[in-house]
Short mmCIF file of C-alpha atoms and ligand atoms in Angstrom, two decimals:
data_model
loop_
_atom_site.label_atom_id
_atom_site.label_comp_id
_atom_site.label_asym_id
_atom_site.label_seq_id
_atom_site.Cartn_x
_atom_site.Cartn_y
_atom_site.Cartn_z
CA MET A 248 18.64 26.61 2.62
CA THR A 249 18.98 22.73 4.62
CA ARG A 250 22.46 23.37 6.24
CA LEU A 251 21.20 22.91 9.91
CA ALA A 252 22.78 20.98 13.23
CA LEU A 253 19.90 19.27 14.48
CA GLN A 254 20.52 18.12 18.87
CA GLY A 255 18.39 15.72 20.21
CA ASP A 256 18.80 11.59 21.11
CA LEU A 257 20.23 9.73 17.34
CA LEU A 258 18.41 5.97 17.04
CA ASP A 259 19.24 3.73 14.05
CA PHE A 260 21.06 0.43 12.85
CA THR A 261 23.99 -0.67 12.01
CA ALA A 262 22.96 -3.92 10.65
CA THR A 263 20.17 -6.69 10.76
CA PRO A 264 19.38 -7.47 14.16
CA ALA A 265 18.06 -10.60 15.47
CA LEU A 266 13.65 -11.13 15.96
CA ASP A 267 14.07 -11.80 19.55
CA ASP A 268 17.16 -10.32 20.84
CA PRO A 269 16.28 -7.29 22.77
CA SER A 270 20.12 -6.34 23.56
CA ASP A 271 20.87 -7.05 20.02
CA PRO A 272 24.16 -4.23 19.34
CA ALA A 273 22.39 -4.03 15.61
CA VAL A 274 21.06 -1.02 17.64
CA ARG A 275 23.34 2.63 17.55
CA TYR A 276 21.60 5.10 20.61
CA ARG A 277 24.08 8.67 20.63
CA PRO A 278 21.59 10.49 22.90
CA GLY A 279 22.63 14.42 23.33
CA HIS A 280 24.07 14.48 19.88
CA TRP A 281 24.14 16.97 16.65
CA LEU A 282 23.51 15.47 13.32
CA LEU A 283 24.55 18.02 10.93
CA ILE A 284 22.43 18.57 7.40
CA GLY A 285 24.24 20.32 4.61
CA ASP A 286 22.97 22.47 1.74
CA ASP A 287 22.50 19.75 -0.76
CA GLY A 288 20.08 18.09 1.54
CA ARG A 289 22.10 15.26 3.26
CA ILE A 290 23.74 14.10 6.75
CA ALA A 291 27.17 15.77 6.31
CA GLY A 292 28.13 14.39 9.59
CA VAL A 293 27.38 13.23 14.21
CA GLN A 294 28.91 14.21 16.67
CA ALA A 295 28.61 14.63 20.55
CA GLU A 296 30.51 18.26 20.55
CA PRO A 297 28.65 20.76 19.76
CA PRO A 298 29.11 22.27 16.17
CA GLY A 299 30.70 25.56 15.04
CA PRO A 300 28.60 29.18 15.54
CA ASP A 301 28.00 28.58 11.20
CA TRP A 302 25.74 26.22 11.72
CA PRO A 303 22.17 27.45 12.12
CA ARG A 304 21.09 25.09 15.36
CA GLU A 305 18.02 23.44 16.36
CA CYS A 306 17.67 21.38 19.88
CA HIS A 307 15.07 18.36 20.74
CA PRO A 308 16.75 17.20 24.32
CA GLY A 309 14.80 14.05 25.37
CA ARG A 310 13.67 13.99 21.59
CA LEU A 311 14.51 10.95 19.91
CA VAL A 312 15.75 11.19 15.98
CA LEU A 313 15.19 8.66 14.10
CA PRO A 314 15.29 7.76 10.33
CA GLY A 315 12.03 8.65 8.61
CA PHE A 316 9.79 5.35 7.95
CA VAL A 317 10.19 3.87 4.75
CA ASP A 318 5.77 2.59 4.50
CA THR A 319 6.37 -0.55 1.57
CA HIS A 320 2.76 -0.67 0.75
CA VAL A 321 -0.05 1.56 1.43
CA HIS A 322 -2.48 2.38 -1.18
CA SER A 323 -3.23 6.29 -2.19
CA ALA A 324 -6.96 6.19 -3.15
CA GLN A 325 -8.50 4.33 0.13
CA LEU A 326 -8.15 6.84 2.18
CA ASP A 327 -11.62 7.27 2.25
CA VAL A 328 -11.99 3.36 3.47
CA LEU A 329 -10.42 3.40 6.51
CA GLY A 330 -11.67 1.73 8.98
CA ALA A 331 -14.74 0.47 6.98
CA TYR A 332 -16.44 -2.13 8.68
CA GLY A 333 -17.72 -5.92 8.54
CA THR A 334 -15.61 -7.86 5.78
CA ALA A 335 -12.36 -9.84 4.42
CA LEU A 336 -10.75 -9.14 1.43
CA LEU A 337 -12.31 -10.26 -1.97
CA ASP A 338 -16.44 -8.07 -0.36
CA TRP A 339 -14.05 -5.52 1.20
CA LEU A 340 -12.48 -4.90 -2.07
CA ALA A 341 -16.07 -4.92 -3.85
CA HIS A 342 -18.09 -3.20 -1.24
CA HIS A 343 -15.54 -0.30 -0.25
CA THR A 344 -12.80 0.04 -2.30
CA PHE A 345 -13.68 -0.59 -5.15
CA PRO A 346 -16.21 2.73 -5.21
CA ALA A 347 -13.61 4.77 -3.79
CA GLU A 348 -10.80 3.90 -5.93
CA GLN A 349 -13.34 5.09 -8.86
CA ARG A 350 -13.41 8.52 -7.66
CA MET A 351 -10.13 8.84 -9.05
CA ALA A 352 -10.49 9.11 -12.72
CA ASP A 353 -11.04 12.97 -12.09
CA PRO A 354 -7.09 14.55 -12.38
CA ALA A 355 -8.21 17.00 -10.23
CA HIS A 356 -9.96 14.54 -6.78
CA ALA A 357 -6.38 12.50 -7.65
CA ALA A 358 -4.52 15.85 -7.01
CA ARG A 359 -6.40 16.81 -4.04
CA MET A 360 -5.47 13.29 -2.46
CA SER A 361 -2.59 12.72 -3.52
CA ALA A 362 -1.52 16.00 -1.43
CA LEU A 363 -3.80 14.84 1.51
CA PHE A 364 -1.68 11.23 1.52
CA LEU A 365 1.49 12.57 0.87
CA ASP A 366 1.31 15.01 3.79
CA GLY A 367 -0.54 12.73 5.65
CA LEU A 368 2.22 10.50 5.39
CA PHE A 369 4.69 13.27 6.82
CA ALA A 370 2.58 14.02 9.58
CA ALA A 371 3.14 10.48 10.14
CA GLY A 372 6.62 10.38 10.60
CA THR A 373 6.88 8.08 7.04
CA THR A 374 9.03 9.97 4.73
CA ALA A 375 9.21 7.76 2.14
CA ALA A 376 7.15 5.25 0.42
CA MET A 377 6.21 2.22 -2.01
CA VAL A 378 2.49 3.43 -2.92
CA PHE A 379 -0.56 1.41 -5.16
CA PRO A 380 -2.12 4.44 -6.59
CA THR A 381 -5.95 3.58 -8.97
CA VAL A 382 -5.97 2.24 -12.46
CA HIS A 383 -6.29 4.84 -13.60
CA LYS A 384 -3.15 7.24 -15.37
CA ALA A 385 -4.74 10.74 -13.83
CA SER A 386 -4.52 8.63 -10.61
CA ALA A 387 -0.75 8.03 -10.76
CA GLU A 388 0.37 11.05 -12.51
CA ALA A 389 -0.95 13.41 -9.58
CA LEU A 390 0.64 11.25 -7.16
CA PHE A 391 4.03 11.62 -9.25
CA ALA A 392 3.75 15.39 -9.78
CA ALA A 393 2.90 15.43 -5.29
CA GLY A 394 5.63 13.34 -4.84
CA LEU A 395 8.18 15.29 -6.92
CA ALA A 396 7.15 18.25 -5.68
CA ARG A 397 7.94 17.32 -2.01
CA GLY A 398 11.21 15.87 -2.66
CA MET A 399 10.38 12.37 -1.53
CA ARG A 400 11.99 9.11 -1.85
CA LEU A 401 8.48 7.42 -3.32
CA ILE A 402 7.85 4.46 -6.00
CA ALA A 403 4.52 3.88 -7.27
CA GLY A 404 3.35 2.71 -10.92
CA LYS A 405 -0.34 2.97 -12.35
CA VAL A 406 -2.08 -0.50 -10.69
CA LEU A 407 -2.79 -2.76 -14.20
CA MET A 408 -6.09 -4.50 -13.64
CA ASP A 409 -8.18 -5.68 -16.44
CA ARG A 410 -10.74 -8.19 -15.12
CA HIS A 411 -12.62 -8.86 -12.43
CA ALA A 412 -13.72 -5.72 -11.74
CA PRO A 413 -16.23 -3.22 -12.32
CA GLU A 414 -16.21 -1.97 -15.70
CA ALA A 415 -15.21 1.98 -14.55
CA LEU A 416 -12.03 0.33 -12.87
CA ARG A 417 -11.23 -1.78 -15.90
CA ASP A 418 -7.76 -1.28 -18.60
CA ASP A 419 -7.03 -3.30 -21.00
CA VAL A 420 -3.78 -5.32 -22.69
CA ALA A 421 -3.17 -2.40 -25.46
CA GLY A 422 -3.71 0.59 -23.17
CA ALA A 423 -2.59 -0.26 -19.89
CA GLU A 424 0.97 -0.88 -21.88
CA ARG A 425 0.60 2.95 -23.44
CA ASP A 426 -0.38 4.55 -20.38
CA CYS A 427 2.71 2.60 -18.51
CA VAL A 428 5.75 2.89 -20.99
CA ASP A 429 3.83 7.14 -20.73
CA LEU A 430 4.05 7.13 -17.14
CA ILE A 431 7.96 5.69 -17.36
CA ASP A 432 8.80 8.14 -19.74
CA ARG A 433 7.71 10.91 -17.58
CA TRP A 434 8.49 10.18 -14.16
CA HIS A 435 10.94 7.04 -13.30
CA GLY A 436 13.95 8.59 -12.51
CA ARG A 437 12.82 11.88 -12.26
CA GLY A 438 13.93 13.46 -8.54
CA ARG A 439 13.56 10.45 -6.38
CA LEU A 440 11.04 8.95 -7.76
CA ALA A 441 10.53 5.46 -9.38
CA TYR A 442 8.28 3.53 -11.41
CA ALA A 443 6.64 0.19 -10.13
CA VAL A 444 5.07 -2.06 -12.80
CA THR A 445 1.54 -2.66 -10.90
CA PRO A 446 -0.35 -5.81 -11.22
CA ARG A 447 -3.19 -5.79 -8.54
CA PHE A 448 -3.12 -9.50 -8.08
CA ALA A 449 -2.92 -11.75 -9.85
CA PRO A 450 -7.31 -12.59 -10.20
CA THR A 451 -6.99 -8.99 -11.66
CA SER A 452 -5.08 -9.41 -14.42
CA SER A 453 -5.46 -11.77 -17.62
CA GLU A 454 -2.54 -13.79 -18.57
CA ALA A 455 -2.23 -11.51 -21.51
CA GLN A 456 -1.75 -8.77 -19.36
CA LEU A 457 0.47 -10.42 -16.99
CA ALA A 458 2.82 -11.26 -19.98
CA MET A 459 2.84 -7.50 -20.54
CA ALA A 460 3.52 -6.50 -17.63
CA GLY A 461 6.37 -9.23 -17.23
CA GLY A 462 8.23 -7.49 -20.95
CA LEU A 463 7.92 -3.82 -19.16
CA LEU A 464 10.67 -5.24 -16.46
CA ALA A 465 12.53 -7.35 -19.12
CA ALA A 466 12.61 -4.24 -21.24
CA ARG A 467 13.74 -1.63 -18.88
CA PRO A 468 16.11 -2.68 -16.04
CA GLY A 469 15.75 -0.67 -12.72
CA LEU A 470 11.92 -0.57 -12.84
CA TYR A 471 9.97 -2.18 -9.47
CA VAL A 472 7.46 -4.51 -9.18
CA GLN A 473 5.12 -4.45 -6.75
CA THR A 474 1.61 -6.30 -6.08
CA HIS A 475 -0.48 -8.28 -3.70
CA LEU A 476 0.47 -11.75 -2.49
CA ALA A 477 -1.33 -14.53 -0.30
CA GLU A 478 -3.04 -12.51 2.21
CA ASN A 479 -6.78 -14.18 2.55
CA THR A 480 -7.14 -18.17 1.95
CA ASP A 481 -10.37 -17.52 -0.72
CA GLU A 482 -8.67 -15.51 -2.43
CA VAL A 483 -4.85 -17.93 -2.95
CA ARG A 484 -7.98 -20.57 -3.83
CA TRP A 485 -9.23 -17.98 -6.05
CA ALA A 486 -5.32 -17.58 -7.56
CA ARG A 487 -4.74 -21.16 -8.37
CA ALA A 488 -7.76 -21.74 -9.71
CA LEU A 489 -7.49 -19.03 -12.77
CA PHE A 490 -3.57 -20.04 -12.96
CA PRO A 491 -3.95 -23.63 -12.95
CA ALA A 492 -0.63 -24.65 -14.06
CA ALA A 493 1.22 -22.41 -11.28
CA ARG A 494 2.73 -24.42 -8.05
CA SER A 495 1.31 -21.61 -6.38
CA TYR A 496 0.15 -18.16 -5.99
CA LEU A 497 3.61 -17.06 -6.25
CA ASP A 498 4.07 -19.51 -8.92
CA ILE A 499 2.35 -17.28 -11.25
CA TYR A 500 4.09 -13.69 -10.88
CA ARG A 501 7.19 -16.04 -11.79
CA ARG A 502 5.56 -17.67 -14.64
CA PHE A 503 4.88 -14.29 -16.24
CA GLY A 504 8.58 -12.26 -15.16
CA LEU A 505 7.90 -10.97 -12.23
CA LEU A 506 10.09 -11.76 -9.50
CA GLY A 507 13.06 -10.54 -9.23
CA PRO A 508 15.47 -8.24 -6.40
CA ARG A 509 12.86 -4.73 -7.51
CA THR A 510 9.84 -6.99 -6.33
CA MET A 511 7.62 -5.85 -3.15
CA LEU A 512 4.97 -8.36 -2.59
CA ALA A 513 2.21 -7.25 0.27
CA HIS A 514 1.63 -9.87 2.95
CA GLY A 515 2.97 -12.97 2.01
CA ILE A 516 0.66 -14.87 5.15
CA TRP A 517 -0.17 -18.63 3.31
CA LEU A 518 2.85 -19.29 1.71
CA ASP A 519 5.02 -22.76 2.13
CA ASP A 520 8.79 -23.32 2.17
CA ASP A 521 9.51 -23.68 -1.61
CA ASP A 522 7.72 -20.57 -2.01
CA ARG A 523 10.02 -18.26 0.71
CA ARG A 524 12.79 -20.52 -1.27
CA LEU A 525 11.16 -18.90 -4.21
CA LEU A 526 11.04 -15.76 -3.09
CA HIS A 527 14.74 -15.79 -1.49
CA ASP A 528 16.50 -17.13 -4.37
CA ALA A 529 14.83 -14.38 -6.93
CA GLY A 530 15.60 -11.50 -3.94
CA ALA A 531 12.13 -10.52 -3.78
CA ALA A 532 11.10 -9.29 -0.24
CA ILE A 533 7.92 -9.12 1.52
CA ALA A 534 5.37 -6.24 2.85
CA HIS A 535 4.16 -7.33 6.11
CA CYS A 536 1.44 -5.75 6.98
CA PRO A 537 -0.09 -6.16 10.46
CA SER A 538 -2.80 -3.93 10.82
CA SER A 539 -4.54 -4.63 7.66
CA ASN A 540 -3.92 -8.39 8.74
CA LEU A 541 -5.19 -8.27 12.04
CA PHE A 542 -8.17 -5.39 10.72
CA LEU A 543 -8.92 -7.77 7.83
CA GLY A 544 -9.01 -11.14 9.63
CA SER A 545 -7.16 -12.13 6.71
CA GLY A 546 -4.20 -14.25 9.29
CA LEU A 547 -0.37 -14.65 10.78
CA PHE A 548 2.54 -14.26 9.01
CA ASP A 549 5.11 -15.91 9.91
CA TRP A 550 7.93 -13.42 10.57
CA PRO A 551 10.27 -15.77 12.08
CA ALA A 552 10.12 -18.73 8.58
CA ALA A 553 10.35 -15.75 6.14
CA ARG A 554 13.60 -14.88 8.60
CA ALA A 555 15.03 -18.16 8.80
CA ALA A 556 14.76 -18.92 4.54
CA GLY A 557 16.27 -15.54 4.36
CA VAL A 558 13.41 -13.40 2.73
CA ALA A 559 13.85 -9.40 3.10
CA VAL A 560 11.00 -8.90 5.40
CA THR A 561 9.00 -4.92 5.30
CA VAL A 562 6.64 -3.17 6.81
CA GLY A 563 3.80 -1.14 5.22
CA SER A 564 0.08 0.90 6.51
CA ASP A 565 -1.84 -0.67 3.71
CA VAL A 566 -3.95 1.79 4.47
CA GLY A 567 -6.79 1.32 3.43
CA GLY A 568 -7.05 -2.11 4.73
CA GLY A 569 -4.67 -1.16 7.35
CA THR A 570 -6.03 1.54 9.76
CA SER A 571 -4.03 4.39 10.50
CA LEU A 572 -0.60 5.57 8.43
CA SER A 573 1.41 5.67 11.74
CA MET A 574 4.40 3.36 11.18
CA PRO A 575 4.40 2.94 15.11
CA ARG A 576 0.67 2.31 15.37
CA THR A 577 1.81 -0.74 12.13
CA LEU A 578 4.95 -1.69 14.29
CA ALA A 579 2.29 -2.36 17.67
CA ASP A 580 0.21 -4.32 15.08
CA GLY A 581 3.17 -6.43 14.10
CA TYR A 582 3.82 -7.46 17.18
CA LYS A 583 0.58 -8.55 18.40
CA VAL A 584 0.50 -11.10 15.19
CA GLN A 585 3.69 -12.68 16.34
CA ALA A 586 1.89 -12.59 20.06
CA LEU A 587 -1.18 -14.43 18.42
CA ALA A 588 1.44 -16.93 17.52
CA GLY A 589 3.44 -17.52 19.91
CA ARG A 590 6.06 -15.93 19.41
CA ARG A 591 7.89 -12.57 19.74
CA VAL A 592 9.26 -10.06 18.17
CA THR A 593 11.79 -6.51 19.59
CA ALA A 594 11.61 -3.15 19.44
CA TRP A 595 14.99 -3.27 17.47
CA ALA A 596 13.41 -5.62 14.77
CA LEU A 597 9.87 -3.80 14.22
CA LEU A 598 11.83 -0.05 13.68
CA HIS A 599 14.62 -1.61 11.43
CA ALA A 600 12.58 -3.13 9.44
CA ALA A 601 11.14 0.46 9.28
CA THR A 602 14.06 1.91 8.52
CA ARG A 603 16.75 0.29 7.48
CA GLY A 604 15.93 -3.00 6.68
CA ALA A 605 13.12 -1.43 4.44
CA ALA A 606 16.00 0.96 2.38
CA GLU A 607 17.74 -2.13 1.54
CA ALA A 608 15.50 -4.64 0.56
CA LEU A 609 14.40 -1.82 -2.07
CA GLY A 610 18.37 -1.57 -3.25
CA LEU A 611 18.40 2.46 -1.30
CA GLY A 612 20.82 1.17 1.64
CA ALA A 613 22.85 4.07 0.19
CA GLU A 614 20.18 7.02 0.39
CA ILE A 615 18.20 6.39 3.54
CA GLY A 616 17.31 3.73 6.14
CA THR A 617 20.02 5.36 8.75
CA LEU A 618 21.38 8.51 10.32
CA ALA A 619 25.17 7.75 8.92
CA PRO A 620 26.79 10.23 6.71
CA GLY A 621 26.07 10.74 2.94
CA GLN A 622 22.46 10.01 3.10
CA VAL A 623 19.58 11.69 2.22
CA ALA A 624 18.21 13.78 5.29
CA ASP A 625 14.65 12.22 5.48
CA VAL A 626 14.96 12.41 9.42
CA VAL A 627 12.06 12.58 11.77
CA VAL A 628 11.89 13.88 15.86
CA TRP A 629 8.89 12.53 17.63
CA ASP A 630 7.92 12.88 21.40
CA ARG A 631 9.00 10.25 24.07
CA SER A 632 5.75 11.23 24.58
CA ALA A 633 2.26 12.80 24.52
CA SER A 634 0.44 12.40 27.85
CA PRO A 635 1.12 12.55 31.56
CA VAL A 636 0.10 8.62 31.22
CA GLU A 637 3.15 7.57 29.01
CA ALA A 638 5.56 10.20 30.68
CA ARG A 639 5.33 8.01 33.75
CA ARG A 640 5.89 5.35 31.71
CA GLN A 641 9.20 5.88 30.14
CA SER A 642 10.33 7.34 33.47
CA VAL A 643 10.31 3.79 35.50
CA ALA A 644 11.27 1.95 31.78
CA ARG A 645 14.20 -0.11 33.18
CA ASP A 646 16.62 -0.09 29.98
CA LEU A 647 16.80 1.95 25.91
CA HIS A 648 14.61 -1.66 24.51
CA ASP A 649 12.18 -0.86 27.79
CA ALA A 650 11.42 2.68 26.82
CA MET A 651 11.89 2.01 22.98
CA PHE A 652 9.40 -0.56 23.23
CA ALA A 653 6.59 1.30 25.35
CA TRP A 654 6.74 4.30 23.39
CA LEU A 655 6.67 1.75 19.73
CA THR A 656 3.74 0.44 21.26
CA LEU A 657 2.24 3.66 22.69
CA ALA A 658 3.03 6.01 19.94
CA ASP A 659 1.50 7.63 16.92
CA GLU A 660 0.43 10.43 15.28
CA ARG A 661 1.05 13.22 18.30
CA HIS A 662 4.39 12.51 18.99
CA VAL A 663 5.89 13.68 15.21
CA ALA A 664 7.20 16.94 16.52
CA SER A 665 9.05 17.30 13.30
CA THR A 666 9.54 15.69 9.45
CA ARG A 667 12.70 16.94 7.68
CA VAL A 668 12.40 15.19 3.57
CA ALA A 669 15.79 15.53 1.92
CA GLY A 670 15.97 18.27 5.00
CA VAL A 671 13.23 20.12 4.00
CA GLU A 672 10.69 20.43 6.94
CA ARG A 673 7.61 19.30 5.44
CA PHE A 674 5.52 19.15 8.42
CA ARG A 675 5.93 20.70 12.06
CA ARG A 676 3.38 19.81 14.77
CA GLY A 677 0.81 22.87 15.11
CA HIS A 678 1.72 23.98 11.97
CA SER A 679 -0.12 21.90 9.86
CA LEU A 680 -2.37 20.64 12.80
CA GLN A 681 -4.62 22.62 14.48
CA THR A 682 -5.25 20.74 17.37
CA HIS A 683 -2.15 20.11 18.63
CA ALA A 684 0.38 22.27 21.00
CA ASP A 685 2.95 23.88 18.95
CA VAL A 686 6.95 22.32 19.00
CA SER A 687 9.25 24.68 20.58
CA ALA A 688 12.39 23.55 19.69
CA ASP A 689 15.24 24.75 23.27
CA PRO A 690 17.26 27.46 22.39
CA CYS A 691 20.91 25.31 21.89
ZN1 LIG B 813 -2.78 -3.70 0.05
#
């Protein structure tokens, strides 16, 4: 039974806010309101007045109630390389990531890591994700099974990689196609799962494999695509050298039929105006990964240029290049990336990109991303502070944006009180994390 009336300070978005307007009216803030979750796991209503006695109640006075965050780019097999020292992208792959990914060939290990990973997302306040497992079919099976068991919106697919990787991480075109078809038949559209055709990035797939990937998409409408794009200058040079006929790195994906409205491209730092026009015309979206970009020293994403071109920008933690599954920490890094480039982005633009904006970019705007009636109740209750210092900062906030921007800058997993997925509580502080105080809701 998921029927519940949840009281707190509700915040979501009714439209796309400008990047740099703290008073943008697209934010909807409803303090002390009741969010009604029905037995179907969907939001039944939002109201200021307490509901009738037939509603079980849970009150969180002063706490924030937000739509669950959507992480549009993250690697389930890379928890083991979080915070790995000393390298840029291509060396980081070779020295840290590829060895860790090889362990996912073992189905038992893949199952343990998938559970740890998805529960880690819930503990961080993220309820939906677009995820890379590894090249191994078993890693995708394990991830989908874990996502199904948790009732979550999960988009994933076996990684395609038939060259420029260790032998143990390479597939081949025919075998990869068989695995993809099996996985699509078994998982795509089951529960809240969807399949994404997942070439790791252009340099690790042959032309024949990219053509196979494009063929899968053409034959089966409704699939997603996820891959990496223009993260690092050495990578861009390498991709261009491997595909000399393409106009740009992005153009490689276009030539193989991989660009469309269900395509999510991680990073997209080193693009030109023609690339951005192509992204817009295709309806493809970018997963901006600021924490990863800062940690690996990849570059500063030009968010205003993407916005000006009408390209949807979402946000990915990109663990393990990124250093945290926490979306507030990732969004705070998003602000810093723009600041380093002399630009500013508001709390509203950041929060929108990780909720409603991500949902719309994935074609899931009717399912997730806001607190509107009819949406699936992927809902997270957040503390406004986790220390006396933060509480002091919140107490002197000048206005709503000041309070929320400071919160976003300082918040992390410690602030997550409760995470619900389709109305079912999947995380409660104190129950899953022994080191934290239990969450108590006031008697209503
Ligand atoms: Zn990545």
